[in-house]
Amino acid sequence: MKVKATDIVNANVTVQASVTPIEKAPEVGTIQTYDLTSNIFYPEDHENFSVEGGQYYNNHGFDFAAGGSFTVAVTGKAQVVLTLCQYGSGTTVSVTDNSGAIITNELPAKAETDGGTAVVNYEGSDGQLKFTFATQAYLHKVTVYNVSDFIAKDQQSGYYIVPAGDGASLILALNAAAAEENAKIFLPNGTYDFGEATLTNISGTNVSLVGQSMENVVIKNTPPVESEGLGKADLFNNTSTGLYLQDLTLQNALDYYGAGSAGRAATLHDQGTQTINKNVRHLSYQDTYYSHKVGGLYYFEGGEMHGTVDYLCGNGRAYFEGMKIVNEKRSSATISANSELYVFNNCVVENNADKYTLGRAWSDNPVCVYLNTTLLDPDKLESTRWNLSGINCDYSVAGEYGTKNAAGEDITPASNKITFKKANTELETILTAEQAGTYTMEYVLGDWAATAKQQAKQLEVSEAYYADGNLNWKAVDGAIAYLVEKNGEFVAITTDATLAVTIDAEKDALTVRAANSRGGFGPAVQASFTGTGIHAISAAQERGEQVVYNLAGQRVNKTSKGLYIVNGQKVVVK
């Protein structure tokens, strides 16, 4: 109950003061979410949202009378999404801007199925939009995406190229990708901040979300502490088949250490299958990655996973190859909590906790195996090596083989017989070579293993050069596109093997990266400044001739004062 200054209290009552931060005017790249189904949502707590002729009803949201309205602040380009109710007598909503000009008067006010949406794109000046209901209607939610531009597929490259750091445009790209197969989204270096938004959905088939670099592409949200929980605070909720993630960081920045006894905040709540993470860093604490589909298939190659409690958790069949696993600060950390089959191969465990265990059982007779693991802080691993207190059951198999220290020395115990406590199950957790050999990628992922390995494979350009104002390179078999960078900054994605680029050859470095079948870009290859002279130089040198280029990449016959490329080397002529 909300207590107003005019209320009369005739009995003992507990009153708590609630202070909300003052909302800044919306900025490009931000998302504003107003959940009208929440019984603690009050328009008066918001500077960017106001209501006339509407009030909280129940889980159907706000009840707007005929002629009732809400006003929401937006930037000069914004998409506003209304989450509608299937009940009530709603017909249409009219939308007007600051000047009273009508943007549309035919926006639907009622959904055929509960939770359906109505969308309006606005382009004008920063200000406010007013939404007025023609008849009584219920409204669940209002979401505003403030964008630098409305996202569209680049027809030359085939990618949705998101403006750097524009979180709102990223969500619009994901929405667009859900409607097509094999959609590819590219993120230049930047931080894509979703604010308090949670459960951003990824759906569709074979969606690729590719960043420019793992370290410098960060997708994050910061849910309020009270929203913690699986299925509540998650950054992404994946329901797609064939999701491909590469070269980016997912961060759930919920205040874990201020959350109290629990701070469950997933970066990826994965209800899909055939998901690939290639060079992806997951940053959170409790339940960081959650595989949530019985029989689901999940492949991780490279990248990092950070957390404290059960931070690799769930069901399905997951294979983790060459990951860096990081225990964050806590009195005791537990890496995994799985229900079906998790296998870790060639992973490195870095530890910041006082002590830690490899995992604990969740349900359904789980199997969890660590093969060829490097422990950077082996002394902090509990003597039992595993958490004996399972969540609902004991392990069917808890296995370890070929464990090493940082120096590469084998530190696997000869034996580790322990008794798990839920059903007093005694297990020998040290595997023989024969037992360890069972848990191959093919065993874990079945027929899909070969596809996953092939799709994660990186392609590399073998030769690139700059001449006559153009960057040129040798086409790569199987490459679907190429990424060009100048001094590490994104320039373009193209399907050609040449690109016109303006540079300062004295200062600038150009690199080219080839895209694999899923759109992920391989290692960068730096271009030389010898132009077509790569071959001409060797032939000319055999004849004792000299090959000279100016800094524009143009071949010249004689030199005046300045810097030149002579036989492939930079030479100053004074």
Coordinates of C-alpha atoms in Angstrom, one line a residue:
M1 CA 0.0 0.0 0.0
K2 CA 1.2 3.5 -0.8
V3 CA 0.7 6.0 1.9
K4 CA 0.0 9.6 0.9
A5 CA 0.3 12.7 3.1
T6 CA -3.5 13.1 3.2
D7 CA -4.1 9.5 4.4
I8 CA -5.5 9.0 7.9
V9 CA -4.0 6.1 9.8
N10 CA -6.1 4.7 12.7
A11 CA -4.0 1.7 13.6
N12 CA -0.4 0.7 13.9
V13 CA 1.2 0.5 10.5
T14 CA 4.7 0.2 9.2
V15 CA 5.7 2.9 6.8
Q16 CA 8.8 2.7 4.6
A17 CA 10.1 5.7 2.7
S18 CA 11.0 4.9 -0.9
V19 CA 13.4 7.2 -2.8
T20 CA 13.9 6.8 -6.5
P21 CA 16.7 8.5 -8.5
I22 CA 15.8 11.4 -10.6
E23 CA 15.6 10.3 -14.2
K24 CA 17.8 12.0 -16.7
A25 CA 16.5 13.0 -20.1
P26 CA 16.7 10.0 -22.5
E27 CA 19.9 9.6 -24.5
V28 CA 20.7 7.8 -27.7
G29 CA 21.4 4.2 -27.2
T30 CA 19.3 3.8 -24.0
I31 CA 16.2 1.8 -23.3
Q32 CA 13.4 2.9 -21.0
T33 CA 11.0 0.2 -19.6
Y34 CA 7.8 1.0 -17.7
D35 CA 6.2 -2.2 -16.4
L36 CA 2.6 -1.2 -15.7
T37 CA 1.7 -4.7 -14.4
S38 CA 3.9 -4.1 -11.3
N39 CA 2.0 -3.2 -8.2
I40 CA 4.9 -1.0 -7.1
F41 CA 5.0 1.0 -10.3
Y42 CA 4.0 4.6 -9.7
P43 CA 4.2 7.2 -12.6
E44 CA 5.0 9.9 -10.1
D45 CA 8.3 8.2 -9.5
H46 CA 9.3 9.0 -13.1
E47 CA 10.3 12.2 -14.7
N48 CA 10.0 10.8 -18.2
F49 CA 6.6 9.1 -17.9
S50 CA 3.2 10.5 -16.8
V51 CA -0.4 9.2 -16.8
E52 CA -3.8 10.9 -17.1
G53 CA -7.0 9.0 -16.8
G54 CA -5.3 5.7 -16.0
Q55 CA -4.4 3.7 -12.9
Y56 CA -3.0 0.4 -11.8
Y57 CA -5.5 -2.4 -12.1
N58 CA -3.8 -5.8 -11.5
N59 CA -1.6 -8.2 -13.6
H60 CA -3.4 -6.8 -16.7
G61 CA -1.5 -3.6 -16.1
F62 CA -3.0 -0.1 -16.0
D63 CA -6.6 0.5 -16.8
F64 CA -7.0 3.5 -19.1
A65 CA -10.5 5.2 -19.5
A66 CA -11.7 6.4 -22.8
G67 CA -9.6 9.6 -23.5
G68 CA -7.0 8.5 -20.9
S69 CA -3.4 8.9 -21.9
F70 CA 0.2 8.6 -21.0
T71 CA 3.2 10.8 -22.0
V72 CA 6.7 9.5 -22.5
A73 CA 10.0 11.3 -23.2
V74 CA 12.0 10.2 -26.3
T75 CA 15.0 11.2 -28.3
G76 CA 14.9 12.4 -31.9
K77 CA 14.7 8.8 -33.2
A78 CA 12.9 6.3 -31.1
Q79 CA 10.8 3.1 -31.4
V80 CA 8.0 2.9 -28.8
V81 CA 6.6 -0.6 -28.1
L82 CA 3.3 -1.1 -26.3
T83 CA 2.8 -4.5 -24.7
L84 CA -1.0 -5.0 -25.0
C85 CA -3.7 -6.9 -23.2
Q86 CA -6.2 -9.2 -24.8
Y87 CA -9.0 -8.1 -22.5
G88 CA -10.9 -4.8 -22.2
S89 CA -12.6 -2.9 -25.0
G90 CA -9.5 -1.2 -26.4
T91 CA -9.7 -0.1 -30.0
T92 CA -7.1 2.4 -31.1
V93 CA -4.4 4.7 -29.7
S94 CA -3.5 8.1 -31.2
V95 CA 0.1 9.4 -30.9
T96 CA 1.0 13.0 -31.0
D97 CA 4.3 14.9 -30.6
N98 CA 5.3 18.1 -28.7
S99 CA 3.5 20.3 -31.2
G100 CA 0.3 18.2 -31.1
A101 CA 0.9 16.9 -34.6
I102 CA -0.6 13.4 -35.2
I103 CA 2.0 10.7 -35.8
T104 CA -0.7 8.0 -36.0
N105 CA -4.3 7.6 -34.8
E106 CA -4.6 4.0 -35.7
L107 CA -2.2 2.2 -33.3
P108 CA -3.9 -0.9 -32.0
A109 CA -4.9 -0.8 -28.3
K110 CA -5.8 -4.5 -27.8
A111 CA -3.9 -7.7 -28.6
E112 CA -5.4 -10.8 -30.2
T113 CA -3.3 -12.8 -27.6
D114 CA -2.1 -11.5 -24.3
G115 CA 1.2 -9.7 -24.5
G116 CA 1.0 -8.8 -28.2
T117 CA 2.7 -5.6 -29.2
A118 CA 2.0 -2.4 -31.1
V119 CA 4.9 -0.4 -32.4
V120 CA 5.4 3.1 -33.5
N121 CA 8.7 4.6 -34.9
Y122 CA 9.2 8.3 -34.2
E123 CA 11.6 10.7 -36.0
G124 CA 11.7 14.3 -35.1
S125 CA 13.1 16.4 -32.3
D126 CA 13.8 15.4 -28.7
G127 CA 10.7 15.7 -26.6
Q128 CA 7.6 13.8 -25.5
L129 CA 5.1 11.6 -27.2
K130 CA 1.5 11.5 -26.0
F131 CA -0.5 8.2 -26.4
T132 CA -4.3 8.7 -26.1
F133 CA -6.8 5.8 -25.9
A134 CA -10.0 6.1 -27.9
T135 CA -11.8 3.6 -25.6
Q136 CA -11.2 1.8 -22.3
A137 CA -8.1 -0.4 -22.5
Y138 CA -5.5 -2.2 -20.4
L139 CA -1.8 -1.7 -21.0
H140 CA 0.9 -4.1 -19.7
K141 CA 4.2 -2.3 -20.6
V142 CA 5.8 0.6 -22.4
T143 CA 9.3 0.2 -23.8
V144 CA 11.2 3.0 -25.6
Y145 CA 14.3 2.3 -27.7
N146 CA 16.2 5.6 -28.3
V147 CA 18.3 5.0 -31.3
S148 CA 20.9 6.8 -33.4
D149 CA 19.2 5.3 -36.5
F150 CA 16.5 2.7 -37.3
I151 CA 18.4 -0.5 -37.9
A152 CA 18.3 -2.1 -41.3
K153 CA 20.4 -4.9 -43.0
D154 CA 23.4 -3.7 -45.0
Q155 CA 22.6 -5.2 -48.4
Q156 CA 26.2 -5.4 -49.5
S157 CA 27.6 -7.3 -46.6
G158 CA 24.4 -9.1 -45.4
Y159 CA 24.9 -7.9 -41.8
Y160 CA 22.9 -5.8 -39.5
I161 CA 25.6 -3.3 -38.5
V162 CA 24.7 -1.7 -35.2
P163 CA 26.0 1.8 -34.4
A164 CA 28.8 1.6 -31.9
G165 CA 27.5 1.5 -28.3
D166 CA 23.9 1.8 -29.3
G167 CA 22.1 -0.7 -27.0
A168 CA 18.7 0.3 -28.2
S169 CA 19.6 -0.4 -31.9
L170 CA 21.0 -3.8 -30.9
I171 CA 17.7 -4.8 -29.4
L172 CA 15.9 -3.7 -32.6
A173 CA 18.4 -5.7 -34.7
L174 CA 17.7 -8.8 -32.6
N175 CA 14.0 -8.2 -33.1
A176 CA 14.5 -8.0 -36.8
A177 CA 16.7 -11.1 -36.9
A178 CA 14.1 -13.2 -35.2
A179 CA 12.0 -12.9 -38.4
E180 CA 14.6 -14.4 -40.7
E181 CA 16.9 -17.4 -40.9
N182 CA 20.7 -17.0 -40.8
A183 CA 20.6 -13.4 -39.7
K184 CA 24.0 -11.8 -38.8
I185 CA 24.4 -8.9 -36.5
F186 CA 27.8 -7.1 -36.1
L187 CA 28.8 -4.9 -33.1
P188 CA 31.7 -2.5 -33.4
N189 CA 33.7 -1.9 -30.3
G190 CA 31.6 -0.1 -27.6
T191 CA 29.5 -0.7 -24.6
Y192 CA 25.8 -1.6 -25.3
D193 CA 24.1 -0.8 -22.1
F194 CA 20.5 -2.1 -21.6
G195 CA 20.1 -0.3 -18.3
E196 CA 17.7 -2.1 -16.0
A197 CA 16.1 -4.1 -18.9
T198 CA 16.1 -7.8 -18.3
L199 CA 15.1 -10.9 -20.4
T200 CA 16.0 -9.4 -23.7
N201 CA 14.9 -12.2 -26.0
I202 CA 16.9 -13.9 -28.8
S203 CA 14.7 -16.0 -31.0
G204 CA 14.7 -17.3 -34.6
T205 CA 17.0 -19.8 -36.4
N206 CA 20.8 -19.5 -36.8
V207 CA 21.1 -16.0 -35.5
S208 CA 24.7 -14.8 -35.3
L209 CA 25.7 -12.0 -32.9
V210 CA 29.3 -11.1 -33.7
G211 CA 31.5 -8.5 -32.0
Q212 CA 34.7 -6.8 -33.1
S213 CA 36.6 -8.0 -30.1
M214 CA 35.8 -9.8 -26.8
E215 CA 37.5 -7.2 -24.7
N216 CA 35.9 -4.1 -26.2
V217 CA 32.4 -5.2 -27.1
V218 CA 30.4 -5.2 -23.9
I219 CA 26.7 -5.9 -23.7
K220 CA 25.4 -5.3 -20.2
N221 CA 22.4 -4.7 -18.0
T222 CA 22.2 -3.6 -14.3
P223 CA 19.0 -5.1 -12.9
P224 CA 17.8 -3.8 -9.5
V225 CA 18.7 -6.2 -6.7
E226 CA 15.1 -7.0 -5.9
S227 CA 14.7 -8.6 -9.4
E228 CA 17.4 -11.2 -8.8
G229 CA 16.5 -14.7 -9.8
L230 CA 16.7 -17.1 -12.8
G231 CA 14.1 -16.0 -15.3
K232 CA 13.9 -12.6 -13.7
A233 CA 17.2 -10.7 -13.8
D234 CA 18.7 -12.4 -16.9
L235 CA 20.5 -10.2 -19.5
F236 CA 19.5 -12.4 -22.4
N237 CA 16.8 -15.1 -22.7
N238 CA 17.6 -17.3 -25.7
T239 CA 14.8 -19.4 -27.2
S240 CA 16.4 -19.8 -30.7
T241 CA 18.0 -22.8 -32.4
G242 CA 21.5 -22.4 -33.6
L243 CA 22.6 -19.2 -31.9
Y244 CA 26.2 -18.2 -32.6
L245 CA 28.0 -15.7 -30.4
Q246 CA 31.6 -14.6 -31.0
D247 CA 34.1 -12.0 -29.8
L248 CA 32.0 -10.1 -27.2
T249 CA 31.4 -9.8 -23.5
L250 CA 28.1 -10.4 -21.8
Q251 CA 27.8 -8.7 -18.4
N252 CA 25.1 -8.8 -15.8
A253 CA 26.0 -6.0 -13.4
L254 CA 23.4 -6.7 -10.7
D255 CA 25.0 -5.6 -7.4
Y256 CA 25.8 -9.2 -6.3
Y257 CA 27.7 -8.2 -3.1
G258 CA 24.8 -6.0 -2.1
A259 CA 22.1 -8.5 -2.9
G260 CA 22.2 -10.4 0.4
S261 CA 21.9 -14.2 0.5
A262 CA 21.2 -14.6 -3.2
G263 CA 22.2 -12.7 -6.4
R264 CA 21.2 -14.9 -9.3
A265 CA 21.8 -12.9 -12.4
A266 CA 22.4 -14.8 -15.7
T267 CA 24.2 -13.3 -18.6
L268 CA 22.5 -15.9 -20.9
H269 CA 19.5 -17.9 -19.9
D270 CA 19.7 -20.5 -22.7
Q271 CA 16.5 -22.2 -23.5
G272 CA 17.6 -22.9 -27.0
T273 CA 19.8 -25.6 -28.5
Q274 CA 22.8 -25.9 -30.8
T275 CA 24.3 -22.7 -29.2
I276 CA 27.9 -21.8 -29.9
N277 CA 30.0 -19.5 -27.8
K278 CA 33.3 -18.7 -29.5
N279 CA 35.6 -16.3 -27.6
V280 CA 32.8 -15.0 -25.4
R281 CA 33.4 -13.6 -21.9
H282 CA 30.5 -14.0 -19.4
L283 CA 30.7 -11.6 -16.4
S284 CA 28.4 -12.2 -13.4
Y285 CA 28.5 -14.0 -10.1
Q286 CA 25.7 -16.5 -9.3
D287 CA 24.2 -18.6 -12.0
T288 CA 26.1 -16.7 -14.7
Y289 CA 25.3 -19.1 -17.6
Y290 CA 22.1 -21.2 -17.4
S291 CA 21.5 -24.0 -19.9
H292 CA 17.8 -24.6 -19.6
K293 CA 16.6 -27.2 -22.1
V294 CA 16.6 -30.9 -21.5
G295 CA 18.7 -32.5 -24.2
G296 CA 19.9 -29.1 -25.4
L297 CA 23.3 -29.0 -27.1
Y298 CA 25.8 -26.3 -26.1
Y299 CA 29.4 -25.7 -27.3
F300 CA 31.9 -23.3 -25.8
E301 CA 35.3 -22.6 -27.4
G302 CA 37.8 -20.1 -25.9
G303 CA 36.4 -17.2 -23.9
E304 CA 35.9 -16.8 -20.2
M305 CA 33.3 -17.6 -17.6
H306 CA 33.3 -15.6 -14.3
G307 CA 31.3 -16.2 -11.1
T308 CA 31.0 -17.4 -7.6
V309 CA 28.1 -19.9 -7.0
D310 CA 26.9 -22.5 -9.6
Y311 CA 27.9 -20.1 -12.3
L312 CA 27.8 -22.8 -15.0
C313 CA 24.5 -24.4 -14.4
G314 CA 21.5 -26.2 -15.8
N315 CA 20.6 -29.2 -17.9
G316 CA 21.4 -30.3 -21.5
R317 CA 24.7 -31.5 -22.9
A318 CA 27.5 -28.9 -22.8
Y319 CA 31.1 -29.2 -23.9
F320 CA 33.6 -26.5 -22.8
E321 CA 36.8 -26.4 -24.8
G322 CA 39.8 -24.2 -23.8
M323 CA 37.8 -21.8 -21.6
K324 CA 39.2 -19.6 -18.8
I325 CA 37.1 -20.2 -15.7
V326 CA 37.4 -17.5 -13.0
N327 CA 36.2 -17.8 -9.4
E328 CA 35.4 -14.3 -8.2
K329 CA 35.9 -13.1 -4.6
R330 CA 33.9 -15.2 -2.1
S331 CA 34.5 -17.3 1.0
S332 CA 33.7 -20.4 -1.0
A333 CA 33.0 -20.8 -4.7
T334 CA 31.4 -23.6 -6.7
I335 CA 32.0 -23.6 -10.4
S336 CA 29.2 -25.9 -11.8
A337 CA 25.8 -27.2 -10.9
N338 CA 24.4 -29.4 -13.7
S339 CA 21.6 -31.8 -14.3
E340 CA 22.6 -33.8 -17.4
L341 CA 26.1 -33.8 -18.9
Y342 CA 28.8 -31.2 -18.6
V343 CA 32.4 -31.9 -19.9
F344 CA 35.3 -29.4 -19.5
N345 CA 38.4 -30.0 -21.7
N346 CA 41.7 -28.1 -21.6
C347 CA 40.2 -25.3 -19.4
V348 CA 42.1 -23.1 -17.0
V349 CA 40.8 -22.2 -13.5
E350 CA 41.8 -18.9 -12.1
N351 CA 40.8 -18.4 -8.5
N352 CA 40.0 -15.3 -6.3
A353 CA 37.9 -17.1 -3.7
D354 CA 39.1 -18.3 -0.3
K355 CA 38.4 -21.8 -1.4
Y356 CA 36.4 -23.5 -4.1
T357 CA 35.0 -26.8 -5.5
L358 CA 34.6 -28.1 -9.0
G359 CA 30.8 -28.5 -8.8
R360 CA 27.7 -29.9 -7.2
A361 CA 24.9 -32.1 -8.4
W362 CA 21.6 -30.6 -9.3
S363 CA 19.1 -33.3 -10.6
D364 CA 18.5 -36.2 -13.0
N365 CA 21.6 -38.2 -12.2
P366 CA 24.1 -35.6 -13.5
V367 CA 27.5 -36.3 -15.0
C368 CA 30.3 -33.7 -14.7
V369 CA 33.8 -34.3 -16.0
Y370 CA 37.0 -32.1 -16.0
L371 CA 39.7 -33.3 -18.4
N372 CA 43.2 -31.8 -18.7
T373 CA 42.4 -28.9 -16.4
T374 CA 45.0 -26.3 -15.3
L375 CA 44.5 -25.1 -11.8
L376 CA 46.4 -21.8 -11.2
D377 CA 45.7 -21.9 -7.5
P378 CA 45.4 -25.6 -6.7
D379 CA 45.9 -25.1 -2.9
K380 CA 42.5 -23.4 -2.7
L381 CA 40.7 -26.4 -4.1
E382 CA 38.8 -28.1 -1.3
S383 CA 40.3 -31.5 -0.3
T384 CA 37.1 -33.2 -1.4
R385 CA 37.5 -31.4 -4.7
W386 CA 33.6 -31.5 -5.2
N387 CA 30.8 -30.0 -3.2
L388 CA 29.3 -33.0 -1.4
S389 CA 25.9 -31.3 -0.7
G390 CA 24.0 -31.6 -4.0
I391 CA 21.0 -29.5 -4.7
N392 CA 18.5 -32.4 -5.2
C393 CA 20.6 -35.5 -5.8
D394 CA 24.1 -37.0 -5.9
Y395 CA 26.2 -37.2 -9.0
S396 CA 26.0 -40.2 -11.2
V397 CA 29.6 -39.4 -12.3
A398 CA 31.9 -36.7 -11.0
G399 CA 35.1 -37.2 -12.8
E400 CA 38.6 -35.7 -13.2
Y401 CA 41.6 -36.6 -15.3
G402 CA 44.9 -35.0 -16.2
T403 CA 44.8 -32.1 -13.8
K404 CA 47.8 -29.8 -14.0
N405 CA 49.3 -26.8 -12.2
A406 CA 50.5 -23.6 -13.8
A407 CA 53.9 -25.2 -14.6
G408 CA 52.1 -28.0 -16.5
E409 CA 52.9 -30.6 -13.8
D410 CA 50.4 -33.4 -13.3
I411 CA 48.8 -32.9 -9.9
T412 CA 45.9 -35.4 -10.3
P413 CA 45.5 -37.4 -7.1
A414 CA 46.0 -41.1 -7.4
S415 CA 42.5 -41.6 -5.8
N416 CA 39.7 -39.5 -4.5
K417 CA 36.9 -41.6 -3.0
I418 CA 34.2 -39.4 -1.5
T419 CA 30.6 -39.8 -0.3
F420 CA 27.9 -37.4 -1.5
K421 CA 25.3 -36.5 1.1
K422 CA 21.9 -36.6 -0.6
A423 CA 21.8 -40.4 -1.1
N424 CA 25.2 -41.4 0.5
T425 CA 26.6 -42.2 -2.9
E426 CA 30.3 -43.1 -2.8
L427 CA 32.2 -42.3 -6.0
E428 CA 35.8 -42.5 -7.1
T429 CA 36.2 -39.2 -8.9
I430 CA 39.7 -39.9 -10.5
L431 CA 39.1 -41.4 -13.9
T432 CA 41.3 -43.9 -15.7
A433 CA 42.6 -42.9 -19.2
E434 CA 40.1 -45.3 -20.7
Q435 CA 37.2 -43.7 -18.8
A436 CA 38.4 -40.2 -19.7
G437 CA 38.6 -41.1 -23.3
T438 CA 34.9 -41.7 -23.3
Y439 CA 34.0 -38.1 -22.9
T440 CA 34.8 -36.7 -26.3
M441 CA 33.1 -33.8 -28.0
E442 CA 31.4 -36.3 -30.2
Y443 CA 30.1 -38.3 -27.2
V444 CA 28.7 -35.1 -25.6
L445 CA 27.2 -33.4 -28.6
G446 CA 26.5 -36.3 -30.9
D447 CA 26.1 -35.8 -34.7
W448 CA 26.1 -32.0 -34.1
A449 CA 29.7 -32.0 -32.8
A450 CA 31.2 -31.9 -36.3
T451 CA 29.0 -29.0 -37.3
A452 CA 29.8 -27.1 -34.2
K453 CA 33.5 -27.5 -34.7
Q454 CA 33.3 -26.5 -38.3
Q455 CA 31.2 -23.4 -37.6
A456 CA 33.5 -22.2 -34.9
K457 CA 36.6 -22.6 -37.1
Q458 CA 38.3 -19.3 -37.9
L459 CA 39.5 -18.2 -41.3
E460 CA 42.6 -16.1 -42.1
V461 CA 43.6 -13.8 -44.9
S462 CA 47.0 -14.8 -46.2
E463 CA 48.0 -11.6 -48.1
A464 CA 46.9 -8.0 -48.0
Y465 CA 48.4 -4.8 -49.5
Y466 CA 47.6 -1.2 -50.1
A467 CA 48.1 0.5 -53.4
D468 CA 46.6 3.4 -55.4
G469 CA 44.1 4.3 -52.6
N470 CA 42.8 0.7 -52.3
L471 CA 43.2 -2.1 -49.8
N472 CA 43.5 -5.4 -51.6
W473 CA 43.7 -8.9 -50.3
K474 CA 43.6 -12.5 -51.5
A475 CA 40.2 -14.0 -51.3
V476 CA 39.8 -16.8 -48.7
D477 CA 38.0 -20.1 -49.6
G478 CA 34.8 -20.3 -47.6
A479 CA 34.8 -16.7 -46.4
I480 CA 31.4 -15.0 -46.6
A481 CA 32.7 -11.4 -45.9
Y482 CA 35.7 -9.4 -44.8
L483 CA 36.1 -6.9 -41.9
V484 CA 38.5 -3.9 -42.5
E485 CA 39.9 -2.0 -39.6
K486 CA 42.1 1.1 -39.5
N487 CA 44.3 1.4 -36.3
G488 CA 41.9 -1.1 -34.7
E489 CA 38.8 0.9 -35.5
F490 CA 35.9 -0.5 -37.6
V491 CA 35.9 0.7 -41.2
A492 CA 33.6 -1.6 -43.1
I493 CA 32.4 -5.1 -43.9
T494 CA 32.5 -6.1 -47.5
T495 CA 32.1 -9.2 -49.6
D496 CA 34.7 -8.0 -52.1
A497 CA 38.4 -8.6 -51.9
T498 CA 39.2 -4.9 -52.3
L499 CA 38.1 -1.6 -50.6
A500 CA 38.8 2.0 -51.2
V501 CA 40.3 3.5 -48.0
T502 CA 41.8 6.9 -47.3
I503 CA 44.8 6.7 -45.1
D504 CA 47.9 8.4 -43.8
A505 CA 50.5 5.7 -44.6
E506 CA 53.0 7.3 -42.2
K507 CA 50.6 6.8 -39.3
D508 CA 47.8 4.4 -40.2
A509 CA 47.8 0.6 -40.1
L510 CA 45.2 -1.4 -42.0
T511 CA 44.0 -4.9 -41.2
V512 CA 41.7 -7.4 -42.8
R513 CA 39.8 -10.3 -41.2
A514 CA 37.8 -13.0 -43.0
A515 CA 34.4 -14.2 -41.8
N516 CA 33.5 -17.9 -41.4
S517 CA 30.2 -19.4 -42.4
R518 CA 28.5 -18.0 -39.3
G519 CA 29.9 -14.5 -39.8
G520 CA 32.6 -14.6 -37.1
F521 CA 35.8 -12.9 -38.1
G522 CA 39.2 -14.6 -37.8
P523 CA 42.6 -13.1 -36.8
A524 CA 43.6 -9.7 -38.2
V525 CA 46.3 -9.6 -41.0
Q526 CA 48.1 -6.3 -41.4
A527 CA 48.4 -4.9 -44.9
S528 CA 51.8 -4.0 -46.5
F529 CA 52.3 -0.8 -48.4
T530 CA 54.0 -2.5 -51.4
G531 CA 50.8 -2.6 -53.4
T532 CA 50.8 -4.8 -56.5
G533 CA 54.6 -4.5 -56.1
I534 CA 54.5 -7.5 -53.8
H535 CA 55.2 -9.5 -57.0
A536 CA 56.7 -6.6 -59.0
I537 CA 59.4 -6.0 -56.3
S538 CA 60.8 -9.5 -56.4
A539 CA 60.9 -9.5 -60.2
A540 CA 62.4 -5.9 -60.3
Q541 CA 65.0 -6.7 -57.7
E542 CA 66.1 -9.7 -59.7
R543 CA 66.8 -7.2 -62.5
G544 CA 68.5 -4.8 -60.1
E545 CA 65.7 -2.3 -60.4
Q546 CA 64.1 -0.3 -57.6
V547 CA 60.4 -0.2 -56.9
V548 CA 59.1 3.0 -55.2
Y549 CA 55.7 3.9 -53.9
N550 CA 54.5 7.2 -52.4
L551 CA 52.4 7.3 -49.2
A552 CA 49.2 7.3 -51.2
G553 CA 50.2 3.8 -52.4
Q554 CA 50.9 5.1 -55.9
R555 CA 54.0 3.8 -57.8
V556 CA 56.4 6.5 -58.8
N557 CA 59.5 6.7 -61.0
K558 CA 61.6 9.2 -59.1
T559 CA 61.6 10.7 -55.6
S560 CA 61.7 14.2 -54.2
K561 CA 62.0 15.0 -50.5
G562 CA 59.6 13.0 -48.3
L563 CA 58.8 9.5 -47.1
Y564 CA 58.5 6.7 -49.6
I565 CA 58.1 2.9 -49.7
V566 CA 61.2 1.6 -51.5
N567 CA 61.3 -2.1 -52.2
G568 CA 58.8 -2.6 -49.5
Q569 CA 60.6 -0.6 -46.8
K570 CA 59.9 2.9 -45.6
V571 CA 62.6 5.3 -46.7
V572 CA 63.0 9.0 -46.0
V573 CA 64.4 11.0 -48.9
K574 CA 66.0 14.3 -47.6

